[in-house]
mmCIF file of C-alpha atoms in Angstrom:
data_model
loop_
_atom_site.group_PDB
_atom_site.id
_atom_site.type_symbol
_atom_site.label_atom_id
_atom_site.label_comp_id
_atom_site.label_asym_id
_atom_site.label_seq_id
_atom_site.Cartn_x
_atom_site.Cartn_y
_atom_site.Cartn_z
ATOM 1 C CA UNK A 1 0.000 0.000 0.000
ATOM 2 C CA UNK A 2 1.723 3.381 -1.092
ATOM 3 C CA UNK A 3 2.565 5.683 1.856
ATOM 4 C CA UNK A 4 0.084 8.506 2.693
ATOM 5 C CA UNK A 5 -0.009 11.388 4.791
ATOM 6 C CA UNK A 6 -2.326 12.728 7.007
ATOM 7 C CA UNK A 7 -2.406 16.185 5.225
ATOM 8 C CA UNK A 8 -4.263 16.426 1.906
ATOM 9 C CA UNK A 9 -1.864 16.494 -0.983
ATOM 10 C CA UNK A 10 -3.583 17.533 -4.332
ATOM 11 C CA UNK A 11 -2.775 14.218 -7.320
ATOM 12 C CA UNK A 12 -1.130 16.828 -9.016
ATOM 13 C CA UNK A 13 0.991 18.453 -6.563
ATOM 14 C CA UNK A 14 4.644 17.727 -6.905
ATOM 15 C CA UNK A 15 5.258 17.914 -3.346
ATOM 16 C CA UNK A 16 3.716 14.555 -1.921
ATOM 17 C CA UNK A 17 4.909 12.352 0.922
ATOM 18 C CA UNK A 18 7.438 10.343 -1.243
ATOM 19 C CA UNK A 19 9.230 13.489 -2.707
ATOM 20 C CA UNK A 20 9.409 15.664 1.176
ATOM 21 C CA UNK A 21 12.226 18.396 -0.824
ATOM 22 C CA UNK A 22 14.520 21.042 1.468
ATOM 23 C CA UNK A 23 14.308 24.393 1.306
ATOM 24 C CA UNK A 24 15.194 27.232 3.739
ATOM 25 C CA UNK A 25 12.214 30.193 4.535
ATOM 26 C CA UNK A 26 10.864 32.253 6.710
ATOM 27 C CA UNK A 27 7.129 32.152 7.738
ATOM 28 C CA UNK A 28 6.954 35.688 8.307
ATOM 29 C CA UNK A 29 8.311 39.081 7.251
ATOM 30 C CA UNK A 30 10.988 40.057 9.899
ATOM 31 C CA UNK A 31 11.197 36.245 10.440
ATOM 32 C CA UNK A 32 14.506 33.959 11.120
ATOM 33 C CA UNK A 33 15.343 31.804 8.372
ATOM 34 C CA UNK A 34 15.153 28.109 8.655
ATOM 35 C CA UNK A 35 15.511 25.083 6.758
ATOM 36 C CA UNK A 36 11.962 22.980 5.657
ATOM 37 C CA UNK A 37 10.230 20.545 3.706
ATOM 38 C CA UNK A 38 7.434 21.033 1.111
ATOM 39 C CA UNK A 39 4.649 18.556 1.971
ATOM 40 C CA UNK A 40 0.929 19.228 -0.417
ATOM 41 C CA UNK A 41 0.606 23.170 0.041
ATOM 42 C CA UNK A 42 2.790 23.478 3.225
ATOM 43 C CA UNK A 43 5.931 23.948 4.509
ATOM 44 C CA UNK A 44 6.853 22.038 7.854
ATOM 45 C CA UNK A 45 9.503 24.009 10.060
ATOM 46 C CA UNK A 46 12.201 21.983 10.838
ATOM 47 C CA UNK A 47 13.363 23.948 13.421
ATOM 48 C CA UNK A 48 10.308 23.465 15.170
ATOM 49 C CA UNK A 49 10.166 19.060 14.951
ATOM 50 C CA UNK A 50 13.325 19.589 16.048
ATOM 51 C CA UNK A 51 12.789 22.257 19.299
ATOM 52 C CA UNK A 52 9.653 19.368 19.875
ATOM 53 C CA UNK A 53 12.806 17.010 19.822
ATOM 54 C CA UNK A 54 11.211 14.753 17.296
ATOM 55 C CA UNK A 55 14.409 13.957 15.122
ATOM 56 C CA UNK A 56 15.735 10.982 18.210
ATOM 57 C CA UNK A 57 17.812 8.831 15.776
ATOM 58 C CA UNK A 58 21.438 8.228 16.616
ATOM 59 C CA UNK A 59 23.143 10.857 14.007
ATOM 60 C CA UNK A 60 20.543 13.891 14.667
ATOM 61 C CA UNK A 61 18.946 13.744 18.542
ATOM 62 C CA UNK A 62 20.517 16.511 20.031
ATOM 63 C CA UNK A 63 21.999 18.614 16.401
ATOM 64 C CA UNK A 64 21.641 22.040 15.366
ATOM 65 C CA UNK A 65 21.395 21.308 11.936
ATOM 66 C CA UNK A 66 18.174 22.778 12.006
ATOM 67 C CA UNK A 67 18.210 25.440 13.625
ATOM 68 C CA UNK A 68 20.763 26.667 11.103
ATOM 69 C CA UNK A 69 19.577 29.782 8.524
ATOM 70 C CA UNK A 70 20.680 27.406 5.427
ATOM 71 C CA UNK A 71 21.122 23.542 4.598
ATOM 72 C CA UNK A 72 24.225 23.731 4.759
ATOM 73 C CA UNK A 73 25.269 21.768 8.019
ATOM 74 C CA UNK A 74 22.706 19.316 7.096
ATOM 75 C CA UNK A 75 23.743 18.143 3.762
ATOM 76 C CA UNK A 76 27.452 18.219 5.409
ATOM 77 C CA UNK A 77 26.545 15.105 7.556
ATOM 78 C CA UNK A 78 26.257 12.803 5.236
ATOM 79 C CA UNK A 79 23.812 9.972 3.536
ATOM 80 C CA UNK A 80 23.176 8.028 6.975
ATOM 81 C CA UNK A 81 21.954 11.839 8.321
ATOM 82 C CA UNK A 82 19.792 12.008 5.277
ATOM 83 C CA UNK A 83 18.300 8.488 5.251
ATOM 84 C CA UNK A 84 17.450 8.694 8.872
ATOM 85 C CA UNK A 85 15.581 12.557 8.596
ATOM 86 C CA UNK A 86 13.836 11.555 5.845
ATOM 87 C CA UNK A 87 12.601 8.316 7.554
ATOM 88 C CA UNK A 88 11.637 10.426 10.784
ATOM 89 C CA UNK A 89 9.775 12.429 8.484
ATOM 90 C CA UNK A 90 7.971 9.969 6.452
ATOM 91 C CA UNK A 91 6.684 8.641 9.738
ATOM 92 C CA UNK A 92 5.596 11.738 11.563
ATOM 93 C CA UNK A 93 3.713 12.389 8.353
ATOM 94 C CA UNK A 94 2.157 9.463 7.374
ATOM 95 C CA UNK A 95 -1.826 8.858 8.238
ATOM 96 C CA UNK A 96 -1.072 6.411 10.787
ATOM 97 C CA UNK A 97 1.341 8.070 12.845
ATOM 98 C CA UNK A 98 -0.700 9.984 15.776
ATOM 99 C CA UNK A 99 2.560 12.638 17.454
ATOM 100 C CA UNK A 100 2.433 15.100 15.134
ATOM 101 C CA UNK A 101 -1.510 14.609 13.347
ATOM 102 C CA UNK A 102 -2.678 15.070 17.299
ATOM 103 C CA UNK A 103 -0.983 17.407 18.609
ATOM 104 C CA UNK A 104 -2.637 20.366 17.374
ATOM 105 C CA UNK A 105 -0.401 22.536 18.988
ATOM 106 C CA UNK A 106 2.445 21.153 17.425
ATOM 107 C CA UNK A 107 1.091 21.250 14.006
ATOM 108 C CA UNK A 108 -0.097 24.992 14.416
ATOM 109 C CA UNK A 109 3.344 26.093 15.051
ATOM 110 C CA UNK A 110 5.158 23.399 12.357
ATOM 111 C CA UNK A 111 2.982 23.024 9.499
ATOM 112 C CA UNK A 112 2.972 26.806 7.570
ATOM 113 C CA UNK A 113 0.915 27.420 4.450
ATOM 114 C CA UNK A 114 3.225 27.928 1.715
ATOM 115 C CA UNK A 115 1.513 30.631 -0.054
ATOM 116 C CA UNK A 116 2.439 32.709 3.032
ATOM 117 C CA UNK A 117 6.199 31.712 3.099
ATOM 118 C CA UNK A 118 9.137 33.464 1.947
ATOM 119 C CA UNK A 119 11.336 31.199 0.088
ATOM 120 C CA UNK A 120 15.086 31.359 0.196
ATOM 121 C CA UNK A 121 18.104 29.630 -1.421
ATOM 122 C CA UNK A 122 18.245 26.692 0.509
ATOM 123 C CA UNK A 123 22.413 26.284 0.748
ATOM 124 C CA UNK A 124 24.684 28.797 1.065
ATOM 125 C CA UNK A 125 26.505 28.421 -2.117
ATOM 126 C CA UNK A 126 30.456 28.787 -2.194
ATOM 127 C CA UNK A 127 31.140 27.825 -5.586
ATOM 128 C CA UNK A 128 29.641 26.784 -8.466
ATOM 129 C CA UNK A 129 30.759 25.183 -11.946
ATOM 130 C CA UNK A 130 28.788 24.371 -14.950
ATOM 131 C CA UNK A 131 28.756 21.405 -17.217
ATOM 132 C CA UNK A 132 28.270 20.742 -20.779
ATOM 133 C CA UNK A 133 26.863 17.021 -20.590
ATOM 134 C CA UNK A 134 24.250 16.843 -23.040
ATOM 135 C CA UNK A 135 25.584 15.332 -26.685
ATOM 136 C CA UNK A 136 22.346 16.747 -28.330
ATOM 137 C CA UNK A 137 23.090 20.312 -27.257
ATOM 138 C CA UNK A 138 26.668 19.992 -27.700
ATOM 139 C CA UNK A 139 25.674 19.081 -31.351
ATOM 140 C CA UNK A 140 23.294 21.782 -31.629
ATOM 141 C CA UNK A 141 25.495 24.207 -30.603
ATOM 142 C CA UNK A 142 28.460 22.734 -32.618
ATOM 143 C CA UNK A 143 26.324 22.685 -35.427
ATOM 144 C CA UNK A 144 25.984 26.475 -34.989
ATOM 145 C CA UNK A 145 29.349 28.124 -34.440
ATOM 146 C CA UNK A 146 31.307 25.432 -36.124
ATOM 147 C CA UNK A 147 29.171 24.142 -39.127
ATOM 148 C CA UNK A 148 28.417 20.256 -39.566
ATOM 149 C CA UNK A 149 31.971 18.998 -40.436
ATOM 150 C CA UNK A 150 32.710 18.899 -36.619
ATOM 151 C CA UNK A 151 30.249 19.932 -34.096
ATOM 152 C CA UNK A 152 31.476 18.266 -31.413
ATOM 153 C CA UNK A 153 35.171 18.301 -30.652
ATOM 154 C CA UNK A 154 36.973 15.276 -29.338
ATOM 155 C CA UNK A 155 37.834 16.204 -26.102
ATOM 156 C CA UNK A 156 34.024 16.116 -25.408
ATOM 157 C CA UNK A 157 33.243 12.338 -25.558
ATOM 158 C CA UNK A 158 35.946 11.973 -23.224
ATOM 159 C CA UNK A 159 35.821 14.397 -20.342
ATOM 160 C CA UNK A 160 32.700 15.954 -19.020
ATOM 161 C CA UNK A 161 33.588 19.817 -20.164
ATOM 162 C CA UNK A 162 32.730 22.408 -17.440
ATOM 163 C CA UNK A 163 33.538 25.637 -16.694
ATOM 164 C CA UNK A 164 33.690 27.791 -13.116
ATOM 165 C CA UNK A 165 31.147 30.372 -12.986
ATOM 166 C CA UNK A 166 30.213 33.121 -10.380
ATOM 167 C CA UNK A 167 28.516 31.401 -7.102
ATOM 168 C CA UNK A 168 27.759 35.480 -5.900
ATOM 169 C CA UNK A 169 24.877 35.971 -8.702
ATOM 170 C CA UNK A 170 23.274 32.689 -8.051
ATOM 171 C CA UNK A 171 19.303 33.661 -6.935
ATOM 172 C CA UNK A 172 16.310 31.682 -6.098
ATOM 173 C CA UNK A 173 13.761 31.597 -9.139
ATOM 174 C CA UNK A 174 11.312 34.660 -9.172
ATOM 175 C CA UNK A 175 14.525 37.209 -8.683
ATOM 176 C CA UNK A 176 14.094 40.129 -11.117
ATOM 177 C CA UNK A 177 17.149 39.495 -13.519
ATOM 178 C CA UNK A 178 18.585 42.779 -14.883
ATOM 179 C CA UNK A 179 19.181 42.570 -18.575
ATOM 180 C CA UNK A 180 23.287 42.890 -18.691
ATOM 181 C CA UNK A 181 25.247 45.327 -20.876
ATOM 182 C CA UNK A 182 28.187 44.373 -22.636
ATOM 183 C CA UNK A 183 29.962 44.890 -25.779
ATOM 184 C CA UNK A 184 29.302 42.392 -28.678
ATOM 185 C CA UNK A 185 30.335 41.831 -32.494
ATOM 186 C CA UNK A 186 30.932 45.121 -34.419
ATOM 187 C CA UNK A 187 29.789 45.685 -37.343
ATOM 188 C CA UNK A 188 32.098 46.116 -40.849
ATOM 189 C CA UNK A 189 34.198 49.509 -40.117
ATOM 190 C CA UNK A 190 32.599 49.754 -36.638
ATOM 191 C CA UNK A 191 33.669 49.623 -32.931
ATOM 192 C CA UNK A 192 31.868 46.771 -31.095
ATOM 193 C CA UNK A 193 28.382 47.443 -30.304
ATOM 194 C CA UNK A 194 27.782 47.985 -26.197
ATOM 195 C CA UNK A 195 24.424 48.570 -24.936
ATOM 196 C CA UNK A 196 21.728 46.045 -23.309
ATOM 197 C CA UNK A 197 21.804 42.795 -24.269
ATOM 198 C CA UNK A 198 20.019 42.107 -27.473
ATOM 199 C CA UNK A 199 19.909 38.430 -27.783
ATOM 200 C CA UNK A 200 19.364 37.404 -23.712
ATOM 201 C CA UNK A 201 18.224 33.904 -23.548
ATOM 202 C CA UNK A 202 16.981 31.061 -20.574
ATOM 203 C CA UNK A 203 18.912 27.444 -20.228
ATOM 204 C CA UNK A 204 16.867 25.200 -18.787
ATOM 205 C CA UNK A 205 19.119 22.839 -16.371
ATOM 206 C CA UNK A 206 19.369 20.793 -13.247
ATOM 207 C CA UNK A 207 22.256 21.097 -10.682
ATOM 208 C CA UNK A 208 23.323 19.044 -7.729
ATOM 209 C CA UNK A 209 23.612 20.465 -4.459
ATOM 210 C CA UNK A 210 27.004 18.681 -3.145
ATOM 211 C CA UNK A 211 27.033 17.349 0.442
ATOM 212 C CA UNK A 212 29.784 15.718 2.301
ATOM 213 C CA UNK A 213 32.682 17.518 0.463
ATOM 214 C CA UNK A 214 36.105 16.228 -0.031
ATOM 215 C CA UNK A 215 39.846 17.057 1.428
ATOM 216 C CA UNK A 216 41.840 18.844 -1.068
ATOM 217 C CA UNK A 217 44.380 16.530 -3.179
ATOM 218 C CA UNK A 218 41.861 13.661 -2.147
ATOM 219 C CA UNK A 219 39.902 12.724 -5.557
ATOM 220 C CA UNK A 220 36.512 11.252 -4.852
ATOM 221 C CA UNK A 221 36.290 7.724 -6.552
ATOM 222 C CA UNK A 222 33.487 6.737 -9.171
ATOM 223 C CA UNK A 223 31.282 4.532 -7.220
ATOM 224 C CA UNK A 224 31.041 6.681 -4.073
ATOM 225 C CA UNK A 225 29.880 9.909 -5.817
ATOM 226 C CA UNK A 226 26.981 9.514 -5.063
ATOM 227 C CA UNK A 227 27.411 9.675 -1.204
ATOM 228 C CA UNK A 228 29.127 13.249 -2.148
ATOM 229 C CA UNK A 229 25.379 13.882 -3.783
ATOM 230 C CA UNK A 230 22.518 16.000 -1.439
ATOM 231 C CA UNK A 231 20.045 16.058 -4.240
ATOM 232 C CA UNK A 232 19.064 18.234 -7.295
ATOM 233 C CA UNK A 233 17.621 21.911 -8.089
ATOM 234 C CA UNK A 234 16.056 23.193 -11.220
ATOM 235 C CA UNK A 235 18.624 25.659 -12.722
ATOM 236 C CA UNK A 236 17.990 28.278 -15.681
ATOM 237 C CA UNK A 237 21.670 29.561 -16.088
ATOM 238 C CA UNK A 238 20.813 32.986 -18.144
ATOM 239 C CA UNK A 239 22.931 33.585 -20.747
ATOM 240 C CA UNK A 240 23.323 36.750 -22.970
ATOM 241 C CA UNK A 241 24.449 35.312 -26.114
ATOM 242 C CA UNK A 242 25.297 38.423 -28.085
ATOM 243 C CA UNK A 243 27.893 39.102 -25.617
ATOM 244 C CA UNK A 244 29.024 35.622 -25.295
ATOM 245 C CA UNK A 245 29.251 35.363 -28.805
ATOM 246 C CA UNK A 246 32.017 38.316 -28.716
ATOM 247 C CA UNK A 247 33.844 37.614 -25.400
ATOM 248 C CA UNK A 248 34.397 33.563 -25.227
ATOM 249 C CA UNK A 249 37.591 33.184 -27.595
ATOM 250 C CA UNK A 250 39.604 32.382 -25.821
ATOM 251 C CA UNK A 251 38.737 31.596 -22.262
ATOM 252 C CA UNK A 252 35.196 30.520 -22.500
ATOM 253 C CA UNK A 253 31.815 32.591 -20.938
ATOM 254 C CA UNK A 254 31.999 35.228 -18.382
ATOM 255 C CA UNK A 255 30.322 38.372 -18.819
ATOM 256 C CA UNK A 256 27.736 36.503 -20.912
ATOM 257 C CA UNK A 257 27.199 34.558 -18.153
ATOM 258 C CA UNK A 258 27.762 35.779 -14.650
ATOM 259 C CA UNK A 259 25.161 38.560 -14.157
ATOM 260 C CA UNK A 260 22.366 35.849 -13.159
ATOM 261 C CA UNK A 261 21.862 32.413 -12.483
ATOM 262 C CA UNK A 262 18.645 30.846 -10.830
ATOM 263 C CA UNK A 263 17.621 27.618 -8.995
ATOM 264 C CA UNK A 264 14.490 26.378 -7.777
ATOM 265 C CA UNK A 265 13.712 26.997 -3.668
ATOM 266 C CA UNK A 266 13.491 22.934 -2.869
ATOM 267 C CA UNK A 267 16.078 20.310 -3.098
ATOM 268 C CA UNK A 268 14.901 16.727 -4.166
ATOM 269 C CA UNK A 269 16.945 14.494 -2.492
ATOM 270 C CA UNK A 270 18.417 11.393 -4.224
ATOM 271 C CA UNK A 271 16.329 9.285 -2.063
ATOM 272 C CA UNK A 272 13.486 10.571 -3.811
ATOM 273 C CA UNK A 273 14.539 10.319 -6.791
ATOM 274 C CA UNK A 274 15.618 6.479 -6.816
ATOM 275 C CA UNK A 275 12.134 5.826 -8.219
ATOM 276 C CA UNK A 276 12.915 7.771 -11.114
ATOM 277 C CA UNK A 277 16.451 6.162 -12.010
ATOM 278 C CA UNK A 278 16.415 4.322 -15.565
ATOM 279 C CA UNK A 279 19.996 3.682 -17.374
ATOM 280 C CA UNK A 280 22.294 6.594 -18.414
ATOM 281 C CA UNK A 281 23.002 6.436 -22.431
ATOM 282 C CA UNK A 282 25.898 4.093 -23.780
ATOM 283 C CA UNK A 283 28.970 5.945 -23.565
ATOM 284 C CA UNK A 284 31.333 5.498 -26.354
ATOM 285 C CA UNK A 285 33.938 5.507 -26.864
ATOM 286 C CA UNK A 286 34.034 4.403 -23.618
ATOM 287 C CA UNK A 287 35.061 6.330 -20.491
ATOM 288 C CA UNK A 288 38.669 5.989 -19.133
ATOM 289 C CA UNK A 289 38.357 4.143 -15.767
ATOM 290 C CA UNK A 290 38.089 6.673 -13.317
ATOM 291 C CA UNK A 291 34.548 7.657 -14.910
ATOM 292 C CA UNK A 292 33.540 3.785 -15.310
ATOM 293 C CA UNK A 293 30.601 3.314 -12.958
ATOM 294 C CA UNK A 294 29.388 -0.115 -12.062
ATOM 295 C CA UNK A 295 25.758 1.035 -12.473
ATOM 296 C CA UNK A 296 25.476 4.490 -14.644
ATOM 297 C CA UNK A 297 22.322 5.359 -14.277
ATOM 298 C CA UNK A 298 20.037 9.149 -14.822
ATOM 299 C CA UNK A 299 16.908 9.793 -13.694
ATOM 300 C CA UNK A 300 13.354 9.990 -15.818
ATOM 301 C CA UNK A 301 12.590 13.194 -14.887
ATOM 302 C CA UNK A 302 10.349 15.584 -17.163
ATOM 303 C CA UNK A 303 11.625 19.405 -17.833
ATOM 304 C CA UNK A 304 9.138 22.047 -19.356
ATOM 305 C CA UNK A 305 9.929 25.511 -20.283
ATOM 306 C CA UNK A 306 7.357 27.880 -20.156
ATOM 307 C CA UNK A 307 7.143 31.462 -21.487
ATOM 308 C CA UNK A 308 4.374 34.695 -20.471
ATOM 309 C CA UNK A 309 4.792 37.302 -22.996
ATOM 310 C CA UNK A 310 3.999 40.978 -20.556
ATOM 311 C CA UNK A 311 0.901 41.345 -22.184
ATOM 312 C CA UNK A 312 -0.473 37.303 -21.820
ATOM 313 C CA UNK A 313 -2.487 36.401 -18.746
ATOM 314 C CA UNK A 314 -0.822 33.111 -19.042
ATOM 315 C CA UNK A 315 2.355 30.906 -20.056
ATOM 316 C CA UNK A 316 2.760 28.592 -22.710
ATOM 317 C CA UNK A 317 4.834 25.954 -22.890
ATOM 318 C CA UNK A 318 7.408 26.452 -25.519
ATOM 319 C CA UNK A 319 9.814 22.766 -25.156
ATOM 320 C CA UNK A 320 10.269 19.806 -23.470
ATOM 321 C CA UNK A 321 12.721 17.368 -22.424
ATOM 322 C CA UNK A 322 14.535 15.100 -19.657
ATOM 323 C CA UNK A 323 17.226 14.685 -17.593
ATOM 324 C CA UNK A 324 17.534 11.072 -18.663
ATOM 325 C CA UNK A 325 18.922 12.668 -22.003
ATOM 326 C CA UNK A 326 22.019 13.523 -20.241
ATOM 327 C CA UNK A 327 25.122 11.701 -21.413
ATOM 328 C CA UNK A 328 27.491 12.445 -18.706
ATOM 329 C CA UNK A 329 25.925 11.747 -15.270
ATOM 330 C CA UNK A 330 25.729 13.168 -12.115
ATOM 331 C CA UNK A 331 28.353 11.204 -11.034
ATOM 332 C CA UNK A 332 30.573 11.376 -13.551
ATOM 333 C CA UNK A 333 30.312 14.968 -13.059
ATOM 334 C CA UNK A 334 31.058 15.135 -9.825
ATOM 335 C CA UNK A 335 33.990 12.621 -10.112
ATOM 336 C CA UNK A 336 35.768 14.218 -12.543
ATOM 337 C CA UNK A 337 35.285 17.637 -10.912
ATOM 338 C CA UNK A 338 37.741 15.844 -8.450
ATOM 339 C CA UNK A 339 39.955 13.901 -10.553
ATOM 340 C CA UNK A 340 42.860 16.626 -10.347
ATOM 341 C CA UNK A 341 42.359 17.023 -6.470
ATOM 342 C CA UNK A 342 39.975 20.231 -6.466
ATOM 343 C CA UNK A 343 38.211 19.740 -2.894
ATOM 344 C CA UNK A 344 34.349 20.590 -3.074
ATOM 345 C CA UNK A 345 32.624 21.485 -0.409
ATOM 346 C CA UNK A 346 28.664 20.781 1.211
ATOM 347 C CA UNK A 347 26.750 23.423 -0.636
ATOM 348 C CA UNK A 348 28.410 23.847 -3.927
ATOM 349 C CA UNK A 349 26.461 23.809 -6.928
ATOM 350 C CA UNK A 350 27.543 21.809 -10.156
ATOM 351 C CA UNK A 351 24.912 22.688 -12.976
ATOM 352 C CA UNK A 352 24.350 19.932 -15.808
ATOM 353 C CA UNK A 353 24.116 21.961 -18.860
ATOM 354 C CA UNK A 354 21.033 22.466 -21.088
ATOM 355 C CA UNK A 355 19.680 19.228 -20.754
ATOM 356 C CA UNK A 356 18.538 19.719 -24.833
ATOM 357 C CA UNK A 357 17.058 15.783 -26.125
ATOM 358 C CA UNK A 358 17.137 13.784 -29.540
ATOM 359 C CA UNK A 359 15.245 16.055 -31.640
ATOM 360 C CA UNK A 360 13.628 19.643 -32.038
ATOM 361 C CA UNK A 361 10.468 19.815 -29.596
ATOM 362 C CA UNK A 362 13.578 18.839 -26.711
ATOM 363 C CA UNK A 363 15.449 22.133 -27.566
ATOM 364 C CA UNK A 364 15.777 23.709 -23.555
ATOM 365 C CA UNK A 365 17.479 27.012 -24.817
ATOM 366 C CA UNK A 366 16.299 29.483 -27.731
ATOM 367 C CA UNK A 367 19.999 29.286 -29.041
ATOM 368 C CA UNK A 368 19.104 25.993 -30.579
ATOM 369 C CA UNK A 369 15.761 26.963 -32.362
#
């Protein structure tokens, strides 16, 4: 019998019992921050289950973890500290448990509508890199700046590319993003053009939130990522492509790139994800050994992009994909990221790249159209 909880989740809500995601908010203007979970159309205080010391497993009775204003400690301790919250929480939610359903009290001061929260990034992010691990928008954009005789360079089905961007402009979705200036390509007999961007345009990504880091000159192996792994965020990494165009030969993005990046408010944990895994694409050629996993595996998870025009009441949804289209993993990602002995630490943020699929309705950035 599937698990249920004693609060009414909508079928359609993404936030049911099974998925419980993390975010950090405050209930009220003037408010503390603290860390939550999404459950239906609430958000339970964590600080709160754990003042009512509710969380009396061996790795959190007695931590601070949430009583912190991010994630941040949290996803530092580790999968055993995950496994056992999210089992604590399952059961204080679930229709048969009585502690938390009958004590009124308690669920006055724990449960908080969410359309009276303010939602904050849930990790305090110290850096952040970003991948290029889709083949289909590798080829797109190969296709575009290099013409069909070789859109994807070698290096590519070898390495997952990435390059560091700027963790100090990363928002939570809804932030007004200022449309950058820059200079981009002059025109014959001209100086470059500066001004506003004329060609800004939305990537549509995920990115993991890293946990338990790693010690500097200590690579993390293959088969452990995962540990190393918190969960996942929707990411659209804005990009103003005019100015990239101009700037990116020959040290890759920056300006075209740094003035805005934004991730969803919740973090879905790999836990709830598991449900979701199917098996990553066939690699080939294929990878050298310290990105051979012994399972390789994405996750089946659908990605819409949706556009309102100022002057429409509503959005329409303009392309579609999935994460399972991702050729490099999560993993792999991460693994590599450490390969040379670069030390990440709980709360970075390691975007996937537009996750673009096999054919034109898939297309996650406007670059591609």
């Amino acid at each position: 019998m599937a698990l249920k909880s004693f609060i009414e989740v909508h079928p359609d809500s993404h936030f049911p019992i099974q998925n419980l995601p993390y975010g950090v908010f405050k209930p009220q203007p003037g408010s503390s921050p603290r860390p939550g979970v999404a459950i239906g159309d609430y958000v339970l205080d964590l600080s709160e289950i754990a003042s009512a010391a509710l969380f009396h497993g061996p790795l959190l009775n007695n931590s601070d973890c949430f009583h912190q204003p991010n994630l941040n400690k949290f996803v530092s301790l580790g999968r055993p500290a995950w496994k056992e919250a999210r089992a604590t929480l399952q059961k204080l939610l679930s229709a048969t448990e009585p502690t938390l359903r009958d004590n009124a009290t308690l669920r006055e001061k724990s449960l908080v509508p969410m359309s009276r929260v303010e939602l904050l990034l849930p990790v305090q992010i110290g850096d952040y890199t970003d991948f290029f691990s889709s083949l289909h928008h590798t080829k797109n954009c190969g296709l575009i700046f290099r013409g069909p005789q070789n859109p994807v360079l070698e290096n590519w089905y070898h390495l997952p590319v990435a390059y560091h961007g700027r963790a100090s402009s990363v928002v939570i979705s809804g932030t007004d993003i200022v449309r950058p200036r820059g200079q981009a390509h002059p025109t014959p007999g001209s100086p470059p053009y500066f001004g506003p961007s004329r060609k800004l345009d939305f990537e549509l990504e995920m990115a993991t939130i890293v946990g338990p880091g790693n010690d500097l000159g200590k690579p993390v192996d293959i088969n452990n990522a995962a540990d190393h792994i918190f969960g996942v965020v929707l990411m659209n990494d804005w990009s103003a492509r005019d100015i990239q165009a101009w700037e990116y030969i020959p040290l890759g993005p920056f300006l075209g790139k740094n003035f805005g990046t934004t991730i969803s408010p919740w973090i879905v944990t790999l836990e709830a994800l598991e449900p979701f895994a199917c098996e990553a694409p066939k690699q080939d050629p294929p990878p050298l050994p310290y990105l051979t996993e012994k399972v390789s595996k994405n996750y089946d998870v659908a990605l819409e992009v949706h556009i309102k025009p100022a002057e429409h009441e509503k959005p329409s949804v303009v392309t579609r994909s999935n994460l399972k289209h991702l050729y490099w993993t999560l993993t792999q990602q991460l693994a590599h990221h450490t390969i040379n002995g670069c030390n990440l630490r709980p709360g970075d943020l390691l975007g996937t790249g537009t996750i673009s699929g096999p054919v034109r309705l898939n297309i996650l950035c406007s670059l591609e159209f």
